[in-house]
PDB file of C-alpha atoms in Angstrom:
ATOM      1  CA  MET A1136      10.488   4.818 -20.626  1.00  0.00           C
ATOM      2  CA  ILE A1137      10.823   5.345 -16.751  1.00  0.00           C
ATOM      3  CA  LYS A1138      14.303   6.190 -15.256  1.00  0.00           C
ATOM      4  CA  ARG A1139      13.423   8.451 -12.427  1.00  0.00           C
ATOM      5  CA  ILE A1140      10.498   7.514  -9.808  1.00  0.00           C
ATOM      6  CA  SER A1141       9.569   9.755  -6.985  1.00  0.00           C
ATOM      7  CA  ILE A1142       8.278   8.497  -3.549  1.00  0.00           C
ATOM      8  CA  VAL A1143       5.615  10.415  -1.704  1.00  0.00           C
ATOM      9  CA  GLY A1144       5.845   8.201   1.658  1.00  0.00           C
ATOM     10  CA  CYS A1145       9.147   6.668   2.854  1.00  0.00           C
ATOM     11  CA  GLY A1146       8.369   4.654   5.717  1.00  0.00           C
ATOM     12  CA  TRP A1147       7.434   1.205   6.209  1.00  0.00           C
ATOM     13  CA  LEU A1148       6.664   0.386   2.405  1.00  0.00           C
ATOM     14  CA  GLY A1149       8.118   3.580   0.957  1.00  0.00           C
ATOM     15  CA  LEU A1150      11.585   2.801   2.087  1.00  0.00           C
ATOM     16  CA  PRO A1151      12.727  -0.422   1.513  1.00  0.00           C
ATOM     17  CA  LEU A1152      10.758  -0.262  -2.177  1.00  0.00           C
ATOM     18  CA  ALA A1153      13.184   2.833  -2.703  1.00  0.00           C
ATOM     19  CA  LYS A1154      16.136   0.958  -2.027  1.00  0.00           C
ATOM     20  CA  SER A1155      14.612  -2.295  -4.373  1.00  0.00           C
ATOM     21  CA  LEU A1156      14.570   0.126  -6.841  1.00  0.00           C
ATOM     22  CA  ILE A1157      17.622   1.673  -6.703  1.00  0.00           C
ATOM     23  CA  LYS A1158      19.223  -1.735  -7.176  1.00  0.00           C
ATOM     24  CA  ASP A1159      17.111  -2.136 -10.173  1.00  0.00           C
ATOM     25  CA  GLY A1160      19.046   0.591 -11.562  1.00  0.00           C
ATOM     26  CA  TYR A1161      16.368   3.345 -11.473  1.00  0.00           C
ATOM     27  CA  SER A1162      17.186   7.078  -9.843  1.00  0.00           C
ATOM     28  CA  VAL A1163      14.978   7.224  -6.881  1.00  0.00           C
ATOM     29  CA  ASN A1164      13.338  10.949  -5.134  1.00  0.00           C
ATOM     30  CA  GLY A1165      12.109  10.142  -1.868  1.00  0.00           C
ATOM     31  CA  SER A1166      10.127  12.170   0.496  1.00  0.00           C
ATOM     32  CA  LYS A1167       9.932  12.663   4.842  1.00  0.00           C
ATOM     33  CA  ARG A1168       7.949  15.098   6.463  1.00  0.00           C
ATOM     34  CA  GLU A1169      10.825  16.380   8.869  1.00  0.00           C
ATOM     35  CA  LEU A1170      14.296  17.617   7.677  1.00  0.00           C
ATOM     36  CA  HIS A1171      16.119  15.593  10.268  1.00  0.00           C
ATOM     37  CA  GLU A1172      14.618  12.401   8.649  1.00  0.00           C
ATOM     38  CA  LEU A1173      15.953  12.940   5.301  1.00  0.00           C
ATOM     39  CA  ALA A1174      20.002  11.764   6.127  1.00  0.00           C
ATOM     40  CA  LYS A1175      18.660   8.213   6.802  1.00  0.00           C
ATOM     41  CA  LEU A1176      17.094   8.661   2.863  1.00  0.00           C
ATOM     42  CA  GLN A1177      20.149   9.814   1.650  1.00  0.00           C
ATOM     43  CA  ALA A1178      22.346   7.060   3.345  1.00  0.00           C
ATOM     44  CA  GLN A1179      20.299   4.646   1.482  1.00  0.00           C
ATOM     45  CA  GLY A1180      21.127   6.603  -2.062  1.00  0.00           C
ATOM     46  CA  ILE A1181      17.599   8.548  -2.527  1.00  0.00           C
ATOM     47  CA  LYS A1182      17.561  11.871  -3.242  1.00  0.00           C
ATOM     48  CA  ALA A1183      15.970  12.966  -0.312  1.00  0.00           C
ATOM     49  CA  TYR A1184      13.294  16.160  -0.054  1.00  0.00           C
ATOM     50  CA  GLN A1185      11.294  17.401   2.991  1.00  0.00           C
ATOM     51  CA  LEU A1186       7.479  17.380   2.562  1.00  0.00           C
ATOM     52  CA  GLU A1187       4.594  18.017   4.724  1.00  0.00           C
ATOM     53  CA  LEU A1188       1.098  18.323   3.596  1.00  0.00           C
ATOM     54  CA  ASN A1189      -0.939  20.628   6.034  1.00  0.00           C
ATOM     55  CA  PRO A1190      -2.949  20.328   3.697  1.00  0.00           C
ATOM     56  CA  GLN A1191      -1.152  22.740   1.361  1.00  0.00           C
ATOM     57  CA  VAL A1192       2.303  21.443   0.227  1.00  0.00           C
ATOM     58  CA  GLU A1193       5.319  22.640   2.281  1.00  0.00           C
ATOM     59  CA  SER A1194       8.568  21.529   1.045  1.00  0.00           C
ATOM     60  CA  ASN A1195      12.630  22.403   0.612  1.00  0.00           C
ATOM     61  CA  ASP A1196      12.215  21.950  -3.069  1.00  0.00           C
ATOM     62  CA  ILE A1197       8.934  20.653  -4.233  1.00  0.00           C
ATOM     63  CA  ALA A1198      10.457  20.844  -7.876  1.00  0.00           C
ATOM     64  CA  GLY A1199      13.353  18.877  -7.156  1.00  0.00           C
ATOM     65  CA  LEU A1200      11.388  15.867  -5.428  1.00  0.00           C
ATOM     66  CA  LEU A1201       8.856  15.840  -8.488  1.00  0.00           C
ATOM     67  CA  ASN A1202      11.519  16.132 -10.933  1.00  0.00           C
ATOM     68  CA  CYS A1203      10.430  12.669 -12.193  1.00  0.00           C
ATOM     69  CA  ASP A1204       8.784  10.058 -15.107  1.00  0.00           C
ATOM     70  CA  LEU A1205       6.581   8.465 -12.099  1.00  0.00           C
ATOM     71  CA  LEU A1206       5.160   9.515  -8.758  1.00  0.00           C
ATOM     72  CA  ILE A1207       4.001   7.321  -6.442  1.00  0.00           C
ATOM     73  CA  ILE A1208       1.893   8.617  -3.970  1.00  0.00           C
ATOM     74  CA  ASN A1209       2.259   6.297  -0.777  1.00  0.00           C
ATOM     75  CA  ILE A1210       0.894   8.385   2.305  1.00  0.00           C
ATOM     76  CA  PRO A1211      -2.466   6.697   3.687  1.00  0.00           C
ATOM     77  CA  PRO A1212      -4.834   8.728   5.932  1.00  0.00           C
ATOM     78  CA  GLY A1213      -3.567  10.112   8.869  1.00  0.00           C
ATOM     79  CA  ARG A1214      -4.560   8.725  12.282  1.00  0.00           C
ATOM     80  CA  LYS A1215      -4.494  11.803  14.099  1.00  0.00           C
ATOM     81  CA  THR A1216      -6.207  14.409  11.351  1.00  0.00           C
ATOM     82  CA  ASN A1217      -8.409  11.471  10.887  1.00  0.00           C
ATOM     83  CA  THR A1218     -10.963  13.467   8.382  1.00  0.00           C
ATOM     84  CA  ALA A1219     -11.472  12.410   4.852  1.00  0.00           C
ATOM     85  CA  GLU A1220     -11.317  16.200   3.862  1.00  0.00           C
ATOM     86  CA  PHE A1221      -8.198  16.559   5.594  1.00  0.00           C
ATOM     87  CA  HIS A1222      -6.487  13.813   3.445  1.00  0.00           C
ATOM     88  CA  ILE A1223      -8.707  14.455   0.184  1.00  0.00           C
ATOM     89  CA  ALA A1224      -6.983  18.006   0.696  1.00  0.00           C
ATOM     90  CA  GLN A1225      -3.557  17.015   1.068  1.00  0.00           C
ATOM     91  CA  ILE A1226      -3.652  14.552  -2.281  1.00  0.00           C
ATOM     92  CA  ASN A1227      -5.316  17.674  -4.068  1.00  0.00           C
ATOM     93  CA  ALA A1228      -1.963  19.753  -2.871  1.00  0.00           C
ATOM     94  CA  LEU A1229       0.409  17.028  -4.276  1.00  0.00           C
ATOM     95  CA  LEU A1230      -1.857  16.752  -7.295  1.00  0.00           C
ATOM     96  CA  ARG A1231      -1.780  20.488  -8.071  1.00  0.00           C
ATOM     97  CA  ALA A1232       1.907  20.653  -7.500  1.00  0.00           C
ATOM     98  CA  ALA A1233       2.628  17.489  -9.767  1.00  0.00           C
ATOM     99  CA  GLU A1234       0.267  18.911 -12.492  1.00  0.00           C
ATOM    100  CA  GLN A1235       2.491  22.327 -11.955  1.00  0.00           C
ATOM    101  CA  GLN A1236       5.766  20.113 -12.377  1.00  0.00           C
ATOM    102  CA  THR A1237       4.193  18.304 -15.539  1.00  0.00           C
ATOM    103  CA  VAL A1238       4.468  15.080 -13.977  1.00  0.00           C
ATOM    104  CA  LYS A1239       2.786  12.449 -16.210  1.00  0.00           C
ATOM    105  CA  LYS A1240       2.755   9.180 -14.541  1.00  0.00           C
ATOM    106  CA  ILE A1241       0.958   8.646 -10.935  1.00  0.00           C
ATOM    107  CA  LEU A1242       0.711   5.252  -9.095  1.00  0.00           C
ATOM    108  CA  PHE A1243      -1.448   5.643  -6.495  1.00  0.00           C
ATOM    109  CA  ILE A1244      -1.372   3.111  -3.343  1.00  0.00           C
ATOM    110  CA  SER A1245      -4.837   2.725  -1.843  1.00  0.00           C
ATOM    111  CA  SER A1246      -6.479  -0.318  -0.111  1.00  0.00           C
ATOM    112  CA  THR A1247      -9.471  -2.919  -0.495  1.00  0.00           C
ATOM    113  CA  SER A1248     -10.585  -1.074   2.007  1.00  0.00           C
ATOM    114  CA  VAL A1249     -12.699   0.775  -0.492  1.00  0.00           C
ATOM    115  CA  TYR A1250     -15.178  -2.177  -1.227  1.00  0.00           C
ATOM    116  CA  GLY A1251     -16.512  -1.965   2.819  1.00  0.00           C
ATOM    117  CA  SER A1252     -17.684  -5.125   4.208  1.00  0.00           C
ATOM    118  CA  GLN A1253     -19.225  -6.464   1.010  1.00  0.00           C
ATOM    119  CA  GLN A1254     -19.624 -10.662   0.978  1.00  0.00           C
ATOM    120  CA  GLY A1255     -18.069 -13.136  -1.522  1.00  0.00           C
ATOM    121  CA  VAL A1256     -15.208 -12.696  -4.056  1.00  0.00           C
ATOM    122  CA  VAL A1257     -14.611  -9.106  -4.964  1.00  0.00           C
ATOM    123  CA  ASP A1258     -12.492  -7.985  -7.753  1.00  0.00           C
ATOM    124  CA  GLU A1259     -12.341  -4.630  -9.345  1.00  0.00           C
ATOM    125  CA  LEU A1260     -15.676  -4.745 -11.303  1.00  0.00           C
ATOM    126  CA  SER A1261     -17.223  -4.795  -7.521  1.00  0.00           C
ATOM    127  CA  GLU A1262     -18.718  -1.770  -6.405  1.00  0.00           C
ATOM    128  CA  ARG A1263     -16.857  -0.033  -3.879  1.00  0.00           C
ATOM    129  CA  LEU A1264     -18.694   0.764  -0.516  1.00  0.00           C
ATOM    130  CA  ALA A1265     -16.352   2.131   1.716  1.00  0.00           C
ATOM    131  CA  GLU A1266     -17.715   2.567   5.225  1.00  0.00           C
ATOM    132  CA  THR A1267     -14.638   3.968   7.127  1.00  0.00           C
ATOM    133  CA  THR A1268     -13.542   7.254   7.236  1.00  0.00           C
ATOM    134  CA  SER A1269     -10.072   6.259   5.537  1.00  0.00           C
ATOM    135  CA  GLY A1270     -12.011   3.917   2.942  1.00  0.00           C
ATOM    136  CA  ARG A1271     -14.252   6.877   1.840  1.00  0.00           C
ATOM    137  CA  ALA A1272     -11.104   9.174   1.673  1.00  0.00           C
ATOM    138  CA  LEU A1273      -9.624   6.684  -0.601  1.00  0.00           C
ATOM    139  CA  LYS A1274     -12.277   6.124  -2.679  1.00  0.00           C
ATOM    140  CA  GLN A1275     -12.838   9.418  -3.655  1.00  0.00           C
ATOM    141  CA  ILE A1276      -9.088   9.999  -4.481  1.00  0.00           C
ATOM    142  CA  GLU A1277      -9.010   7.058  -6.268  1.00  0.00           C
ATOM    143  CA  ASP A1278     -11.769   8.689  -8.683  1.00  0.00           C
ATOM    144  CA  GLN A1279     -10.029  12.089  -8.566  1.00  0.00           C
ATOM    145  CA  ILE A1280      -6.477  10.794  -9.855  1.00  0.00           C
ATOM    146  CA  SER A1281      -8.348   8.499 -12.265  1.00  0.00           C
ATOM    147  CA  SER A1282     -10.460  11.008 -14.192  1.00  0.00           C
ATOM    148  CA  HIS A1283      -7.724  13.652 -14.140  1.00  0.00           C
ATOM    149  CA  SER A1284      -6.650  14.545 -17.681  1.00  0.00           C
ATOM    150  CA  ALA A1285      -3.165  15.701 -17.004  1.00  0.00           C
ATOM    151  CA  PHE A1286      -1.836  12.208 -15.832  1.00  0.00           C
ATOM    152  CA  GLN A1287      -1.685   8.826 -16.690  1.00  0.00           C
ATOM    153  CA  ALA A1288      -2.544   7.073 -13.447  1.00  0.00           C
ATOM    154  CA  THR A1289      -2.640   3.388 -12.247  1.00  0.00           C
ATOM    155  CA  VAL A1290      -4.378   2.481  -8.371  1.00  0.00           C
ATOM    156  CA  LEU A1291      -3.374  -0.433  -6.770  1.00  0.00           C
ATOM    157  CA  ARG A1292      -4.894  -1.308  -3.988  1.00  0.00           C
ATOM    158  CA  PHE A1293      -3.562  -3.631  -1.182  1.00  0.00           C
ATOM    159  CA  SER A1294      -5.322  -5.614   1.502  1.00  0.00           C
ATOM    160  CA  GLY A1295      -3.901  -6.169   4.629  1.00  0.00           C
ATOM    161  CA  LEU A1296       0.113  -5.489   5.548  1.00  0.00           C
ATOM    162  CA  VAL A1297       2.353  -7.670   6.595  1.00  0.00           C
ATOM    163  CA  GLY A1298       5.792  -8.364   6.821  1.00  0.00           C
ATOM    164  CA  GLY A1299       9.025  -6.300   8.527  1.00  0.00           C
ATOM    165  CA  GLN A1300       7.885  -4.726  12.175  1.00  0.00           C
ATOM    166  CA  ARG A1301       4.135  -5.577  11.106  1.00  0.00           C
ATOM    167  CA  LYS A1302       4.037  -8.735  12.617  1.00  0.00           C
ATOM    168  CA  PRO A1303       0.497 -10.512  12.869  1.00  0.00           C
ATOM    169  CA  GLY A1304       0.917 -12.118  15.875  1.00  0.00           C
ATOM    170  CA  ARG A1305       0.642  -8.649  17.566  1.00  0.00           C
ATOM    171  CA  PHE A1306      -2.697  -7.786  15.853  1.00  0.00           C
ATOM    172  CA  LEU A1307      -5.054  -9.427  17.882  1.00  0.00           C
ATOM    173  CA  SER A1308      -3.214 -10.996  20.804  1.00  0.00           C
ATOM    174  CA  GLY A1309      -5.242 -11.459  23.956  1.00  0.00           C
ATOM    175  CA  LYS A1310      -8.311  -9.858  22.344  1.00  0.00           C
ATOM    176  CA  THR A1311     -11.922 -11.310  21.979  1.00  0.00           C
ATOM    177  CA  VAL A1312     -12.092 -11.892  18.278  1.00  0.00           C
ATOM    178  CA  SER A1313     -15.630 -13.003  16.701  1.00  0.00           C
ATOM    179  CA  GLY A1314     -15.857 -14.575  13.432  1.00  0.00           C
ATOM    180  CA  PRO A1315     -13.109 -17.359  13.698  1.00  0.00           C
ATOM    181  CA  LEU A1316     -13.780 -19.018  10.363  1.00  0.00           C
ATOM    182  CA  SER A1317     -13.539 -15.443   8.425  1.00  0.00           C
ATOM    183  CA  PRO A1318     -11.216 -15.820   5.705  1.00  0.00           C
ATOM    184  CA  ILE A1319      -8.549 -13.203   5.900  1.00  0.00           C
ATOM    185  CA  ASN A1320      -7.133 -10.989   3.051  1.00  0.00           C
ATOM    186  CA  ILE A1321      -3.653  -9.908   3.570  1.00  0.00           C
ATOM    187  CA  ILE A1322      -0.594  -9.349   1.518  1.00  0.00           C
ATOM    188  CA  HIS A1323       3.270  -9.234   2.436  1.00  0.00           C
ATOM    189  CA  ARG A1324       5.142  -6.532   1.707  1.00  0.00           C
ATOM    190  CA  SER A1325       7.923  -8.110  -0.738  1.00  0.00           C
ATOM    191  CA  ASP A1326       4.923  -8.895  -2.666  1.00  0.00           C
ATOM    192  CA  CYS A1327       3.523  -5.199  -2.616  1.00  0.00           C
ATOM    193  CA  ILE A1328       7.454  -4.071  -3.576  1.00  0.00           C
ATOM    194  CA  GLY A1329       7.385  -6.953  -6.459  1.00  0.00           C
ATOM    195  CA  LEU A1330       4.062  -5.930  -7.946  1.00  0.00           C
ATOM    196  CA  ILE A1331       5.041  -2.041  -7.812  1.00  0.00           C
ATOM    197  CA  THR A1332       8.164  -3.107  -9.560  1.00  0.00           C
ATOM    198  CA  GLN A1333       6.474  -5.153 -12.461  1.00  0.00           C
ATOM    199  CA  LEU A1334       4.174  -2.443 -12.633  1.00  0.00           C
ATOM    200  CA  ILE A1335       6.986  -0.167 -13.965  1.00  0.00           C
ATOM    201  CA  LYS A1336       8.440  -2.566 -15.800  1.00  0.00           C
ATOM    202  CA  ARG A1337       5.672  -3.158 -17.888  1.00  0.00           C
ATOM    203  CA  ASP A1338       4.770   0.292 -18.106  1.00  0.00           C
ATOM    204  CA  GLN A1339       1.288  -0.467 -17.258  1.00  0.00           C
ATOM    205  CA  TRP A1340      -1.187   3.081 -16.509  1.00  0.00           C
ATOM    206  CA  GLY A1341      -4.812   3.769 -16.664  1.00  0.00           C
ATOM    207  CA  GLU A1342      -5.320   0.926 -14.807  1.00  0.00           C
ATOM    208  CA  ASP A1343      -6.792  -0.203 -11.226  1.00  0.00           C
ATOM    209  CA  PHE A1344      -5.584  -3.362  -9.554  1.00  0.00           C
ATOM    210  CA  ASN A1345      -6.759  -5.160  -6.205  1.00  0.00           C
ATOM    211  CA  ALA A1346      -3.375  -6.748  -4.481  1.00  0.00           C
ATOM    212  CA  SER A1347      -3.821  -9.967  -2.107  1.00  0.00           C
ATOM    213  CA  ALA A1348      -2.123 -13.233  -1.753  1.00  0.00           C
ATOM    214  CA  SER A1349      -3.973 -15.926  -3.414  1.00  0.00           C
ATOM    215  CA  GLU A1350      -4.848 -18.051  -0.287  1.00  0.00           C
ATOM    216  CA  ASN A1351      -7.328 -16.770   2.171  1.00  0.00           C
ATOM    217  CA  PRO A1352      -7.113 -18.990   5.677  1.00  0.00           C
ATOM    218  CA  SER A1353      -9.512 -18.902   8.950  1.00  0.00           C
ATOM    219  CA  LYS A1354      -8.612 -15.893  11.294  1.00  0.00           C
ATOM    220  CA  GLN A1355      -8.527 -18.555  13.742  1.00  0.00           C
ATOM    221  CA  ALA A1356      -6.077 -20.668  11.942  1.00  0.00           C
ATOM    222  CA  PHE A1357      -3.603 -17.718  10.980  1.00  0.00           C
ATOM    223  CA  TYR A1358      -3.998 -15.440  13.901  1.00  0.00           C
ATOM    224  CA  GLN A1359      -3.483 -17.899  16.583  1.00  0.00           C
ATOM    225  CA  LEU A1360      -0.583 -19.719  14.637  1.00  0.00           C
ATOM    226  CA  ALA A1361       1.129 -15.851  14.439  1.00  0.00           C
ATOM    227  CA  ALA A1362       0.721 -15.541  18.082  1.00  0.00           C
ATOM    228  CA  GLU A1363       1.917 -18.649  19.055  1.00  0.00           C
ATOM    229  CA  GLN A1364       5.421 -17.823  16.750  1.00  0.00           C
ATOM    230  CA  LEU A1365       5.990 -14.632  18.827  1.00  0.00           C
ATOM    231  CA  THR A1366       4.894 -16.257  22.168  1.00  0.00           C
ATOM    232  CA  LEU A1367       2.516 -13.726  22.561  1.00  0.00           C
ATOM    233  CA  PRO A1368      -1.425 -14.928  24.226  1.00  0.00           C
ATOM    234  CA  PRO A1369      -3.488 -15.702  21.145  1.00  0.00           C
ATOM    235  CA  PRO A1370      -6.516 -14.253  20.502  1.00  0.00           C
ATOM    236  CA  HIS A1371      -9.888 -15.886  22.357  1.00  0.00           C
ATOM    237  CA  PHE A1372     -12.190 -16.452  19.735  1.00  0.00           C
ATOM    238  CA  VAL A1373     -15.870 -16.176  19.850  1.00  0.00           C
ATOM    239  CA  GLU A1374     -18.524 -17.039  17.442  1.00  0.00           C
ATOM    240  CA  GLY A1375     -20.024 -14.459  15.758  1.00  0.00           C
ATOM    241  CA  THR A1376     -21.051 -13.193  12.280  1.00  0.00           C
ATOM    242  CA  SER A1377     -18.416 -14.553   9.934  1.00  0.00           C
ATOM    243  CA  SER A1378     -17.634 -12.487   6.610  1.00  0.00           C
ATOM    244  CA  ASN A1379     -16.591 -14.525   3.735  1.00  0.00           C
ATOM    245  CA  LYS A1380     -15.364 -11.542   1.781  1.00  0.00           C
ATOM    246  CA  VAL A1381     -12.224 -12.808  -0.491  1.00  0.00           C
ATOM    247  CA  ILE A1382     -10.254 -10.196  -2.653  1.00  0.00           C
ATOM    248  CA  SER A1383      -9.209 -11.295  -6.034  1.00  0.00           C
ATOM    249  CA  ASN A1384      -6.063 -10.948  -7.247  1.00  0.00           C
ATOM    250  CA  GLN A1385      -6.487 -12.636 -10.616  1.00  0.00           C
ATOM    251  CA  LYS A1386      -6.654  -9.482 -12.460  1.00  0.00           C
ATOM    252  CA  ILE A1387      -3.083  -8.226 -11.632  1.00  0.00           C
ATOM    253  CA  LYS A1388      -1.324 -11.703 -12.171  1.00  0.00           C
ATOM    254  CA  THR A1389      -3.036 -12.261 -15.344  1.00  0.00           C
ATOM    255  CA  THR A1390      -1.901  -8.766 -16.375  1.00  0.00           C
ATOM    256  CA  LEU A1391       1.674  -8.844 -15.016  1.00  0.00           C
ATOM    257  CA  GLY A1392       2.502 -12.581 -15.217  1.00  0.00           C
ATOM    258  CA  TYR A1393       3.435 -11.971 -11.551  1.00  0.00           C
ATOM    259  CA  GLN A1394       4.220 -14.916  -9.233  1.00  0.00           C
ATOM    260  CA  PHE A1395       3.315 -14.476  -5.600  1.00  0.00           C
ATOM    261  CA  ASN A1396       6.579 -14.432  -3.455  1.00  0.00           C
ATOM    262  CA  TYR A1397       4.058 -15.757  -0.555  1.00  0.00           C
ATOM    263  CA  PRO A1398       0.611 -16.707  -2.119  1.00  0.00           C
ATOM    264  CA  ASP A1399      -0.060 -18.635   1.041  1.00  0.00           C
ATOM    265  CA  PRO A1400       0.002 -16.548   4.366  1.00  0.00           C
ATOM    266  CA  MET A1401       0.219 -19.869   6.249  1.00  0.00           C
ATOM    267  CA  GLN A1402       3.367 -21.251   4.547  1.00  0.00           C
ATOM    268  CA  TRP A1403       4.585 -17.979   5.070  1.00  0.00           C
ATOM    269  CA  LEU A1404       4.077 -18.232   8.720  1.00  0.00           C
ATOM    270  CA  GLN A1405       5.134 -21.616   9.080  1.00  0.00           C
ATOM    271  CA  ALA A1406       8.322 -20.952   7.262  1.00  0.00           C
ATOM    272  CA  ASN A1407       8.706 -18.097  10.506  1.00  0.00           C
ATOM    273  CA  ILE A1408      11.218 -16.308   8.254  1.00  0.00           C
ATOM    274  CA  GLN A1409      13.511 -13.629  10.167  1.00  0.00           C
ATOM    275  CA  GLU A1410      12.935 -10.154   8.525  1.00  0.00           C
ATOM    276  CA  ALA A1411      14.422  -6.814   8.569  1.00  0.00           C
ATOM    277  CA  GLU A1412      11.998  -4.588  10.185  1.00  0.00           C
TER     278      GLU A1412
END
C-alpha cells in the first residue's frame, strides 16, 4: 500500500499535486533545485529536499528524498540545456539513485509529443514518432523506465497543459497561426492531479496512458475565445496545413473509471473560472 510519495519537480503541477495528496492523507517528499526554495514546500506540509541534476545527482539528502513507496518523476527536458542526451542522462542518474534506495514504484510524467505529428486518432497502441528534441528524449526515457527490472513503472503522457498561470489566451495572442480548423489536444491541471491520484489509489503500475480532454475544439474557436477573455489581441488565422490529430483518452477513462472535471475545453473557457496561479 502506498503511503509515502516523493515528487521530483514541485513546480506548476508538482506543488498543487503534493498539496492535494497531503489532504488525502499521504506523506509527501518534494524537491526543488535551490536550498532557499525549500521553505515554500515546507510551508505546505511537504518534506522538502534540494535536488539538482547536472546531470549527476546533487542533493542535500538524496536518501531522505527517495525514502518512499512511489517516486513521481515530473521534470520535463530543460530549455536551456536543450539536448536529448542531457535530459536522458539526468533521468538515468535519478534512476540509479532510486535503485540504490530500493524504490519499487515509479510514475513518469511524459507528453503526447512522443507521437510527433502523425494524424488521426492516436492511442497507446500508436507508434511513437517523436520529432522534437524533447519528444525524442521522452520516448527514450519511457523505454528505459518501462524495461527497467528494478521498478514497477507507469508512464502518463499529458497533452497540452492549461490551468493556473498557464492561460491559453496568452499562448498565441497576436500571432499569425495556420490551420484554424485543426483540433486541439489539451488537459486541465485539475484533471492531471485527478488522474495521478486515481492511478495511486488503484495501484495501477506497468501501464502507459495518454491523458487529454475528451473534446477537441478547433484551434481557432478555442484560442480566439481564450484571448478575448484576457482582453488580449486574438491570433490572426490563415489557411494552411491542418492537422486532424486527436489524442484518445479512452484507455485511461476505462481503466480508472475516471470522470474528467473539464472534458470540454470550451466549457472551461466559457465558465471563465478564476484559478489560483
